[in-house]
Amino acid sequence: MTVEAKKETLGFQAEVKQLLHLMIHSLYSNKEIFLRELISNASDASDKLHFLSLSHPDIMEGEGDLKIRLECDKDKKTITLTDNGIGMNREDVISHLGTIAKSGTAEFLRNLTGDQKKDSRLIGQFGVGFYSAFVVAKEVEVFTRKAGEPAENGVHWVSQGEGEFSIAQVNRPQRGTTIVLHLRDGEEEFADGWRLRSIVKKYSDHISLPIEMLKEDFRSDEEKEKEPQAPEFEVVNKATALWTRSRNEITDDEYKEFYKHISHDFEEPASWSHNRVEGKQEYTSLLYVPKRAPFDLYHREAPRGLKLYVQRVFIMDDAEQFLPLYLRFIKGVLDSSDLPLNVSREILQSNQTVENMKSALTKRALDMLSKLAGEEESYKAFWKQFGQVLKEGPAEDYSNREKILGLLRFASTQSGTAEQVVSLDQYIERMKEGQDKIYYITAENHNAAANSPHLEIFRKKGVEVLLMSDRVDEWMMGQIFDYKGKSFINIAKGDLDLGSIETEEEKKQQEEVEKSSEDLVKRLKAALESRVSEVKVSHRLTDSPACLVVGAYDMGAQMRQIMEAAGQKLPDSKPTLEINPSHPLMERLTAEVQDDRFSDLASVVFDQAALSEGRVLDDPAAYVKRINALLLETLR
Ligand code: ADP
Ligand code: MG
């Protein structure tokens, strides 16, 4: 019997209960991964202790052989996992095993709908962690004592995983953590040495810490009784850090399991890249692209970066100095031989070695993505998850701009779907003869872009236009000017120079139309004086009566809206109205002799041009009134 003091019963944080629920739903067909999670935690705890011992050797308390011990008892239906890692004190236990620390989790869980709560893939957002023990255990006990603290600071934690846990003070001379699982009825199969060994092999072989289990004794019970033997333990995993082994000795499954260990992700990675660099700098990196974006990809304080080791000693999680922000979704480990063991976040921030590694790792990560881009379906899935983040790249990382641009994907008039699947290289390959520009349009949403009147001439000529409607697009396009020597042209801005796409004959025709429309242009300009900077005859339009064009250096409608929503005051910039004189409405306008009717019609034409590209009207009520008046007239 343990002597317990200060026993208290506390409730789990509401989100923990939700997570537990989600987990039990999700893991019914994959229960055995609870062991991977507990071993992963024991391994982390040993890494942390080892690191601390570099500056505080006393903390080892004379016991430096770090290891994990795994035992089971068929009769009692228990599994016991012991580590001699850093351990936890009372506060640690309450906060680590009673709450979810990751910022934004609570909010995320609160916003889940009923169906989503049942979605097993969601669990991948969190990693399953310690609580997965409850998938097989009806009760979990934790005995732990933090390294460096006295034996009487031991903690005994017990819970049935149903909303509350009890915590008490116990005497524990032994440093580290022991976890006892009391198996649920029906889960007894796990209290079996061979079963546990095979689970360790499958999921935790890569753990660098030795995992010990009792040697199986094959003698009969009688023999055992006659000649009792002291229990003998043996190491059941490979127990070398995975990244230190050579690539051709590591199986895909081992790479995948290692990813789950370091990323706390429940799903497999989309791809990985393992490299050893020798020479002036020496380091090993193992980088992974996840399959799914975490819910906090856009939270500023969300953890990101690599797990950093120096000569195999764990230094820190989330070392974000080795990759640029636009690659924040990349996970992995970095083991450096050049950095000092006492390296701190401050040192990492201004260090030439770190800078050099960062640029090399960035290249590696981009190469890994280029390779992934070769697998169409995988890259499509990747792009859906992380494309928006990659679009931050061209502005953030000038030196790799061309490479990043090559990785971007867009919707286009040619692909015929809202899905972003067209690369710039594909676009260039499909260019029309005489075309030397990459044409694009930005709008509030895909439909507005795809149906914009600005596209008419391009449709007629069969020239492809990239359709952009993501929030970052207009901002991104403001930062880049060309790709492989071809400049980008926003077709809704400035004078449209179609270069040699337009034939000499067409140019001549255009001039003639301009001449014959001079009067109409003048009248329109007068009628719309307060709303347009200019009225012009268009060569973009074939079907629509008119469209709006902003100045080559003016902000587009999308950017304007973003800035205005952010409370920025912007200088007024009036668009140019371009008209299509061959449209019947224009012919009708030309024939209109009454000035006030002309002015009403002109306003309607202007408003419709604005609407058709997804703009918001300044005075929608006035527009509706005019349209209604016109309708009534025709219905009379
Ligand atoms: P994660 O490993 O993703 O942080 P877990 O749910 O697996 O999440 O574990 C929660 C926390 O509990 C860990 O971060 C760690 O602080 C603590 N913990 C769990 N197991 C141990 C252990 N064996 N030794 C020390 N601390 C532990
Ligand atoms: Mg864990």
XYZ file of C-alpha atoms and ligand atoms in Angstrom:
664
model
C 0.000 0.000 0.000
C 1.300 3.410 -0.853
C 0.901 5.993 1.853
C -0.970 8.861 0.321
C -1.218 12.425 1.457
C -2.942 15.508 0.161
C -5.358 13.439 -1.907
C -7.614 15.537 -4.105
C -10.126 14.821 -6.814
C -10.119 17.248 -9.720
C -12.069 17.557 -12.949
C -10.547 17.409 -16.412
C -10.683 20.542 -18.502
C -13.859 20.331 -20.617
C -11.822 19.945 -23.809
C -10.014 16.922 -22.420
C -13.329 15.166 -21.992
C -14.220 15.994 -25.571
C -10.877 14.786 -26.824
C -11.206 11.545 -24.877
C -14.553 10.996 -26.471
C -13.259 11.737 -29.944
C -10.399 9.339 -29.347
C -12.441 6.389 -28.219
C -14.557 6.827 -31.351
C -11.581 7.099 -33.642
C -9.277 4.401 -32.409
C -11.532 1.391 -32.074
C -9.819 -0.321 -35.008
C -6.336 0.763 -34.035
C -6.232 0.403 -30.295
C -2.668 -0.811 -30.049
C -1.223 2.604 -30.766
C -1.693 3.512 -27.090
C 1.669 1.827 -26.519
C 3.404 3.902 -29.152
C 2.093 7.048 -27.449
C 3.232 6.057 -23.970
C 6.662 5.000 -25.237
C 6.930 8.227 -27.183
C 6.268 10.196 -23.985
C 8.810 8.156 -22.030
C 11.355 8.799 -24.744
C 10.658 12.549 -24.703
C 10.985 12.538 -20.904
C 14.400 10.849 -21.162
C 15.553 13.262 -23.856
C 14.625 16.185 -21.632
C 16.474 14.741 -18.652
C 19.566 13.988 -20.692
C 19.633 17.527 -21.981
C 19.219 18.996 -18.504
C 22.029 16.812 -17.164
C 24.526 18.515 -19.461
C 24.337 21.635 -17.337
C 23.208 19.939 -14.075
C 25.037 16.596 -13.800
C 23.590 16.039 -10.294
C 20.150 15.593 -11.748
C 21.029 12.068 -12.848
C 21.185 11.032 -9.191
C 23.883 8.544 -10.086
C 21.611 6.629 -12.422
C 22.634 7.516 -15.935
C 21.380 4.540 -17.932
C 18.200 5.865 -19.403
C 15.733 3.224 -20.491
C 12.145 2.125 -20.639
C 10.825 -1.017 -18.994
C 7.655 -2.695 -20.161
C 5.902 -5.423 -18.133
C 2.540 -7.103 -18.122
C 0.539 -9.349 -15.824
C -1.993 -11.694 -17.408
C -3.787 -12.444 -14.151
C -4.104 -8.896 -12.944
C -4.767 -7.707 -16.512
C -2.267 -4.886 -16.269
C 0.436 -3.344 -18.388
C 3.170 -1.338 -16.661
C 5.537 1.048 -18.386
C 8.386 2.628 -16.448
C 10.900 5.250 -17.495
C 13.677 6.962 -15.574
C 13.302 10.234 -17.426
C 12.538 13.684 -16.107
C 9.317 12.763 -14.264
C 6.659 15.203 -13.106
C 5.779 17.010 -9.898
C 2.270 17.787 -8.703
C 1.791 20.924 -10.812
C 3.243 19.211 -13.876
C 0.838 16.316 -13.511
C -2.179 18.547 -13.079
C -1.338 20.715 -16.056
C 0.080 18.042 -18.406
C -2.401 15.276 -17.700
C -5.452 17.393 -16.895
C -5.456 20.061 -19.582
C -4.590 20.511 -23.223
C -1.912 23.114 -23.477
C -1.894 23.747 -27.220
C -3.282 27.201 -27.824
C -6.460 27.384 -29.837
C -7.457 23.765 -29.151
C -10.330 24.664 -26.885
C -11.760 27.039 -29.428
C -11.302 24.550 -32.218
C -13.084 21.800 -30.323
C -15.904 24.104 -29.327
C -16.597 24.877 -32.963
C -16.924 21.270 -34.057
C -20.314 20.191 -35.295
C -21.903 16.843 -34.422
C -20.681 15.096 -37.544
C -17.172 16.406 -37.220
C -16.985 15.114 -33.686
C -17.321 11.622 -35.062
C -14.716 12.151 -37.748
C -11.746 9.999 -36.911
C -9.418 11.997 -39.130
C -9.837 14.941 -36.833
C -7.838 13.233 -34.188
C -4.839 13.757 -36.432
C -5.080 17.437 -35.597
C -4.021 16.796 -32.042
C -2.014 13.649 -31.974
C -3.553 11.174 -29.631
C -1.072 11.268 -26.787
C -1.369 10.117 -23.224
C -5.171 9.859 -23.233
C -5.078 7.029 -25.778
C -4.348 4.801 -22.765
C -8.053 4.969 -21.958
C -8.897 3.291 -25.235
C -7.789 -0.008 -23.685
C -7.707 0.791 -19.971
C -10.653 1.244 -17.634
C -8.297 2.837 -15.159
C -4.889 4.439 -15.552
C -2.499 5.037 -12.676
C 0.565 7.235 -12.903
C 3.344 7.182 -10.320
C 5.963 9.802 -10.922
C 8.687 11.839 -9.286
C 10.535 14.696 -10.864
C 14.294 14.499 -11.240
C 16.050 16.600 -8.627
C 13.149 16.643 -6.168
C 12.970 14.658 -2.901
C 11.318 11.217 -2.732
C 8.355 12.509 -0.752
C 7.393 14.718 -3.703
C 6.224 11.660 -5.580
C 2.788 11.871 -7.169
C 0.102 9.245 -7.625
C -2.511 10.060 -10.258
C -5.535 7.878 -10.974
C -8.370 8.239 -13.426
C -11.039 6.231 -15.174
C -11.008 8.779 -17.953
C -14.517 9.887 -17.220
C -14.272 13.498 -16.336
C -12.150 13.431 -13.215
C -8.895 12.274 -11.752
C -7.493 12.011 -8.256
C -4.045 13.088 -7.281
C -2.097 12.374 -4.101
C 1.372 12.752 -2.684
C 3.398 9.521 -2.284
C 6.901 8.506 -1.426
C 8.810 7.535 -4.566
C 12.579 7.080 -4.292
C 12.781 6.155 -7.948
C 13.072 9.045 -10.423
C 10.793 9.088 -13.463
C 7.374 7.773 -14.309
C 5.518 4.490 -14.020
C 2.221 4.099 -15.814
C -0.089 1.229 -14.928
C -2.950 0.356 -17.247
C -5.814 -1.690 -15.825
C -7.212 -3.202 -18.984
C -10.877 -3.034 -19.874
C -12.844 -6.257 -20.077
C -12.263 -7.600 -23.539
C -8.815 -6.020 -23.910
C -6.947 -8.686 -21.945
C -5.114 -9.735 -25.092
C -2.735 -6.821 -24.569
C -1.422 -8.276 -21.301
C 0.754 -10.631 -23.270
C 4.521 -10.435 -23.686
C 4.579 -11.503 -27.327
C 1.780 -9.209 -28.304
C 3.520 -6.267 -26.666
C 6.834 -7.132 -28.294
C 5.253 -7.161 -31.712
C 3.609 -3.801 -31.055
C 6.927 -2.337 -29.954
C 8.592 -3.666 -33.117
C 5.866 -2.261 -35.281
C 5.659 1.242 -33.859
C 8.615 1.982 -31.630
C 11.629 0.244 -33.065
C 13.122 3.602 -34.026
C 13.093 4.976 -30.475
C 16.718 5.550 -29.551
C 16.150 4.577 -25.936
C 16.382 0.869 -25.055
C 13.010 -0.686 -24.315
C 13.401 -3.653 -21.974
C 11.040 -6.547 -21.429
C 11.252 -9.713 -19.374
C 12.844 -12.612 -21.170
C 10.122 -15.144 -21.856
C 10.491 -18.262 -19.759
C 9.272 -21.244 -21.784
C 9.477 -23.845 -19.026
C 6.408 -25.392 -17.489
C 5.012 -23.978 -14.279
C 6.316 -26.980 -12.390
C 9.824 -26.503 -13.628
C 9.679 -22.834 -12.831
C 8.666 -23.625 -9.304
C 11.395 -26.237 -8.894
C 14.145 -24.038 -10.152
C 13.197 -20.386 -9.844
C 15.263 -17.972 -11.914
C 15.802 -14.304 -11.305
C 13.837 -12.340 -13.883
C 16.067 -11.309 -16.726
C 15.388 -8.335 -18.960
C 16.342 -7.934 -22.595
C 16.213 -5.038 -25.043
C 13.458 -5.522 -27.600
C 13.952 -2.571 -29.961
C 16.820 -1.418 -32.180
C 17.532 1.457 -29.799
C 19.514 3.681 -32.149
C 18.313 7.087 -33.268
C 16.645 6.497 -36.617
C 18.212 9.431 -38.413
C 21.729 8.166 -37.626
C 21.131 4.976 -39.581
C 21.759 4.886 -43.289
C 18.876 5.417 -45.648
C 18.944 2.023 -47.289
C 18.588 0.290 -43.936
C 15.426 2.136 -42.988
C 12.077 0.885 -44.190
C 9.230 3.156 -45.248
C 7.230 1.992 -42.252
C 10.035 3.001 -39.932
C 10.171 6.454 -41.499
C 6.419 6.771 -41.112
C 6.361 5.701 -37.487
C 9.219 8.031 -36.685
C 7.240 10.869 -38.219
C 4.297 10.126 -35.965
C 6.589 10.114 -32.962
C 8.139 13.504 -33.630
C 5.111 15.277 -35.077
C 2.438 13.887 -32.745
C 0.443 13.463 -35.934
C -1.917 10.542 -36.242
C -1.657 10.305 -40.012
C 1.211 9.239 -42.194
C 3.420 11.851 -43.850
C 3.006 12.731 -47.538
C 6.756 12.468 -48.123
C 10.168 12.803 -46.500
C 13.779 13.593 -47.211
C 16.691 12.236 -45.182
C 20.171 13.663 -45.685
C 23.557 13.648 -44.095
C 25.831 16.579 -44.824
C 29.547 16.294 -44.265
C 32.420 18.666 -44.847
C 32.576 22.231 -43.679
C 29.356 21.747 -41.793
C 28.127 18.491 -40.440
C 24.546 17.716 -39.800
C 21.796 15.251 -40.519
C 18.298 16.327 -41.394
C 15.128 14.360 -41.799
C 12.297 16.509 -43.134
C 8.667 15.529 -43.587
C 5.679 16.964 -45.441
C 2.493 16.202 -43.471
C -0.682 15.117 -45.190
C -3.002 17.455 -43.373
C -2.703 21.032 -42.191
C -3.066 21.496 -38.444
C -5.969 23.654 -37.350
C -3.576 26.280 -36.042
C -1.561 26.743 -39.239
C -2.467 30.427 -39.221
C -2.151 31.056 -35.489
C 0.818 33.277 -34.921
C 1.952 31.501 -31.788
C 1.406 27.969 -33.083
C 4.489 25.792 -32.627
C 6.549 25.269 -35.753
C 10.031 24.237 -36.721
C 12.274 21.237 -36.297
C 13.249 19.059 -33.374
C 16.850 20.053 -32.734
C 19.582 17.673 -31.571
C 23.263 18.409 -31.144
C 25.371 15.270 -31.487
C 22.302 13.136 -30.746
C 21.451 15.050 -27.593
C 17.963 16.474 -27.669
C 18.129 20.262 -27.392
C 14.685 21.639 -28.129
C 11.367 21.148 -29.869
C 10.092 23.663 -32.393
C 13.409 25.224 -33.370
C 11.902 27.621 -35.882
C 15.151 29.249 -37.005
C 15.986 26.611 -39.596
C 13.143 27.116 -42.025
C 11.358 30.189 -43.387
C 7.830 31.008 -42.286
C 6.260 29.902 -45.553
C 7.567 26.375 -44.901
C 6.223 26.282 -41.355
C 4.248 23.128 -42.087
C 7.428 21.062 -42.570
C 8.230 18.758 -39.644
C 11.409 16.908 -38.852
C 14.638 16.584 -36.942
C 17.951 18.274 -37.333
C 21.045 16.859 -35.664
C 24.002 19.210 -35.836
C 27.631 18.495 -35.002
C 28.660 22.142 -35.199
C 26.383 23.876 -32.734
C 27.412 23.982 -29.070
C 25.455 21.771 -26.674
C 24.450 24.786 -24.641
C 22.859 26.465 -27.644
C 19.829 28.597 -26.778
C 17.045 30.179 -28.803
C 18.872 33.514 -28.531
C 22.052 32.067 -29.983
C 20.095 30.462 -32.804
C 18.672 33.823 -33.766
C 21.950 35.357 -34.837
C 24.316 32.677 -35.896
C 26.028 32.199 -39.223
C 26.031 28.394 -38.943
C 22.287 28.494 -38.402
C 21.829 30.813 -41.376
C 23.787 28.471 -43.623
C 21.806 25.479 -42.472
C 18.578 27.393 -42.965
C 19.332 28.123 -46.587
C 20.418 24.530 -47.252
C 17.358 23.093 -45.499
C 15.060 25.477 -47.373
C 16.472 24.167 -50.653
C 16.001 20.585 -49.470
C 12.422 21.244 -48.477
C 11.680 22.899 -51.831
C 13.316 20.007 -53.676
C 11.186 17.602 -51.696
C 8.091 19.547 -52.770
C 9.236 19.589 -56.412
C 9.552 15.852 -56.233
C 6.123 15.543 -54.682
C 4.799 17.721 -57.516
C 5.680 14.862 -59.837
C 2.916 12.784 -58.269
C -0.194 14.520 -59.476
C -2.728 13.252 -56.955
C -0.448 13.629 -53.941
C 0.478 17.130 -54.967
C -3.150 18.091 -55.480
C -3.868 16.971 -51.926
C -0.797 18.807 -50.691
C -1.774 21.969 -52.511
C -5.254 21.976 -50.974
C -3.759 21.806 -47.508
C -0.731 24.065 -47.818
C -0.958 26.024 -51.083
C -2.068 29.203 -49.350
C 0.984 29.129 -47.107
C 3.355 28.478 -49.977
C 1.972 31.585 -51.685
C 3.632 33.624 -48.937
C 6.937 32.334 -50.283
C 7.742 34.501 -53.309
C 7.570 37.636 -51.151
C 9.394 36.174 -48.151
C 12.215 34.395 -49.927
C 13.588 36.339 -52.852
C 16.498 34.007 -53.507
C 14.222 30.999 -54.096
C 11.479 32.921 -55.877
C 11.643 31.128 -59.199
C 11.649 27.736 -57.496
C 8.646 28.619 -55.345
C 6.756 30.064 -58.303
C 7.285 26.770 -60.080
C 5.497 25.034 -57.199
C 2.406 27.235 -57.289
C -0.864 26.028 -58.810
C -3.733 28.079 -60.196
C -7.209 27.820 -61.586
C -7.355 28.948 -65.190
C -9.740 29.511 -68.074
C -8.308 26.386 -69.686
C -8.668 23.933 -66.832
C -12.381 24.569 -66.516
C -12.613 23.925 -62.775
C -12.246 25.999 -59.638
C -9.527 23.608 -58.528
C -6.020 25.011 -58.568
C -4.118 22.612 -60.763
C -2.301 24.633 -63.423
C 1.405 25.331 -62.982
C 3.200 28.281 -64.538
C 5.309 25.885 -66.575
C 2.162 24.334 -67.992
C 0.833 27.796 -68.752
C 3.990 28.760 -70.607
C 3.922 25.548 -72.569
C 0.362 26.309 -73.723
C 1.045 29.918 -74.694
C -0.282 31.051 -78.072
C 2.090 31.988 -80.820
C 3.210 35.565 -80.319
C 2.181 35.563 -76.658
C 4.967 36.554 -74.307
C 3.036 37.467 -71.155
C 1.348 35.506 -68.402
C -2.186 36.848 -68.114
C -4.160 36.683 -64.904
C -7.150 38.207 -63.191
C -7.966 38.540 -59.495
C -11.456 38.687 -58.011
C -13.396 38.189 -54.786
C -14.282 34.612 -55.635
C -13.743 32.081 -58.369
C -17.039 32.669 -60.141
C -16.468 36.391 -60.346
C -13.049 35.739 -61.864
C -14.246 33.026 -64.233
C -17.162 35.111 -65.542
C -15.461 38.466 -65.700
C -16.129 40.403 -68.912
C -12.405 41.112 -69.070
C -11.892 37.563 -70.241
C -13.950 37.932 -73.412
C -11.195 38.815 -75.833
C -8.957 36.093 -74.329
C -11.688 33.520 -74.786
C -12.154 34.604 -78.370
C -8.424 34.327 -79.035
C -8.058 31.099 -77.068
C -5.485 32.672 -74.755
C -5.332 31.150 -71.273
C -5.840 33.393 -68.252
C -5.046 32.427 -64.657
C -8.033 32.955 -62.372
C -7.082 34.071 -58.880
C -9.487 34.488 -56.008
C -7.603 33.579 -52.837
C -7.146 36.292 -50.281
C -3.385 36.310 -50.652
C -3.412 36.423 -54.438
C -3.532 40.105 -55.165
C -0.972 40.801 -52.493
C 1.282 38.073 -53.826
C 0.989 39.279 -57.405
C 1.979 42.730 -56.190
C 5.369 41.259 -55.217
C 6.261 39.340 -58.329
C 6.802 40.536 -61.829
C 7.932 37.691 -63.977
C 8.612 33.994 -64.227
C 11.194 32.542 -66.598
C 11.406 35.872 -68.367
C 7.650 36.199 -68.942
C 6.006 39.108 -67.178
C 2.705 38.859 -65.372
C -0.145 41.031 -66.625
C -3.323 41.676 -64.677
C -5.897 41.875 -67.468
C -8.236 44.087 -65.439
C -5.643 46.790 -64.964
C -4.342 49.538 -67.211
C -4.217 49.584 -70.985
C -4.404 46.127 -72.353
C -1.550 45.529 -74.723
C -2.220 42.303 -76.524
C 1.002 42.625 -78.508
C 1.118 40.364 -81.476
C -1.881 38.367 -80.313
C -3.915 41.045 -82.054
C -3.599 41.124 -85.834
C -2.842 44.266 -87.838
C -6.309 44.108 -89.305
C -7.916 43.994 -85.879
C -5.885 46.986 -84.788
C -7.074 48.941 -87.780
C -10.673 47.980 -87.144
C -10.286 49.090 -83.555
C -9.136 52.517 -84.664
C -12.139 52.885 -86.901
C -14.557 51.940 -84.141
C -12.862 54.449 -81.856
C -13.396 57.181 -84.390
C -17.035 56.429 -84.983
C -17.721 56.253 -81.239
C -16.211 59.584 -80.308
C -19.576 61.210 -79.652
C -20.867 58.414 -77.462
C -17.661 58.407 -75.440
C -17.952 62.138 -74.873
C -21.559 61.933 -73.724
C -20.821 59.032 -71.380
C -17.885 60.843 -69.882
C -20.099 63.835 -69.157
C -22.888 61.729 -67.688
C -20.586 59.690 -65.426
C -18.114 62.427 -64.629
C -18.133 61.866 -60.871
C -17.608 58.114 -61.121
C -15.098 57.455 -63.888
C -11.689 58.830 -64.681
C -12.099 58.099 -68.337
C -14.318 56.420 -70.925
C -12.719 54.416 -73.703
C -13.554 52.051 -76.501
C -12.558 48.597 -75.380
C -10.813 45.862 -77.253
C -11.304 43.388 -74.416
C -15.030 42.952 -74.894
C -16.958 40.827 -77.339
C -20.228 40.045 -75.499
C -20.625 42.501 -72.631
C -21.605 46.158 -73.087
C -18.923 47.534 -70.758
C -16.319 46.813 -68.114
C -14.303 48.693 -65.529
C -10.525 48.933 -65.601
C -8.301 50.235 -62.836
C -5.038 52.062 -63.423
C -1.946 49.942 -63.951
C -0.595 50.977 -60.560
C -3.870 51.253 -58.664
C -4.997 48.764 -56.114
C -7.359 46.124 -57.409
C -10.886 45.737 -56.063
C -9.944 42.745 -53.896
C -6.995 44.460 -52.238
C -9.087 47.581 -51.714
C -11.708 45.632 -49.859
C -9.121 43.954 -47.628
C -7.497 47.286 -46.796
C -10.806 48.981 -46.149
C -11.967 46.107 -43.938
C -8.754 46.598 -41.944
C -9.766 50.219 -41.385
C -7.320 51.796 -43.851
C -8.377 55.031 -45.476
C -7.595 54.834 -49.166
C -7.352 57.651 -51.674
C -10.227 57.624 -54.147
C -9.265 56.160 -57.442
C -11.825 56.252 -60.179
C -11.816 53.422 -62.720
C -11.902 53.734 -66.467
C -15.118 52.636 -68.158
C -14.443 50.670 -71.293
C -17.332 50.219 -73.696
C -18.149 47.810 -76.472
C -19.825 49.986 -79.157
C -21.113 46.997 -81.092
C -23.306 45.883 -78.188
C -27.056 46.625 -78.734
C -27.232 48.530 -75.457
C -24.561 50.907 -76.713
C -26.452 51.344 -79.954
C -29.545 52.144 -77.902
C -27.542 54.697 -75.889
C -26.247 56.337 -79.035
C -29.816 56.736 -80.232
C -31.050 58.245 -76.955
C -31.741 61.954 -77.336
C -33.207 62.764 -73.939
C -30.403 63.750 -71.615
C -31.824 62.501 -68.302
C -32.716 59.124 -69.798
C -29.241 58.867 -71.299
C -27.738 59.594 -67.914
C -29.910 56.960 -66.195
C -28.951 54.313 -68.730
C -25.285 55.260 -68.472
C -25.462 54.779 -64.697
C -27.022 51.364 -65.129
C -24.262 50.359 -67.554
C -21.626 51.499 -65.092
C -23.206 49.684 -62.143
C -23.586 46.486 -64.104
C -19.967 46.587 -65.132
C -19.071 46.910 -61.451
C -21.404 44.098 -60.426
C -20.146 41.709 -63.059
C -16.683 41.763 -61.588
C -17.919 41.258 -58.062
C -17.649 44.819 -56.817
C -19.945 46.283 -54.213
C -22.069 49.186 -55.488
C -21.767 52.560 -53.757
C -25.515 53.106 -53.946
C -27.325 49.835 -54.608
C -30.762 51.339 -53.887
C -30.376 53.876 -56.674
C -29.396 51.092 -59.046
C -32.473 49.024 -58.141
C -34.706 52.045 -58.606
C -33.365 52.731 -62.084
C -33.656 49.104 -63.147
C -37.232 48.942 -61.859
C -38.170 52.044 -63.764
C -36.765 50.485 -66.932
C -38.578 47.211 -66.288
C -41.888 48.955 -65.798
C -41.414 50.800 -69.027
C -40.919 47.606 -71.007
C -43.823 45.885 -69.257
C -46.234 48.685 -69.847
P 2.402 15.353 -26.068
O 3.338 14.181 -25.962
O 1.967 15.605 -27.484
O 2.878 16.574 -25.378
P 0.738 13.724 -24.440
O -0.709 13.707 -24.171
O 1.332 12.474 -24.997
O 1.030 14.948 -25.362
O 1.497 14.058 -23.095
C 1.164 15.212 -22.381
C 2.293 15.697 -21.513
O 2.406 14.909 -20.331
C 3.661 15.627 -22.141
O 3.912 16.750 -22.953
C 4.567 15.605 -20.911
O 4.778 16.921 -20.434
C 3.738 14.857 -19.909
N 4.136 13.438 -19.846
C 3.485 12.395 -20.372
N 4.139 11.228 -20.132
C 5.247 11.564 -19.451
C 6.359 10.813 -18.905
N 6.447 9.487 -19.060
N 7.303 11.507 -18.232
C 7.219 12.833 -18.092
N 6.232 13.593 -18.566
C 5.247 12.976 -19.246
Mg 2.969 12.256 -26.414
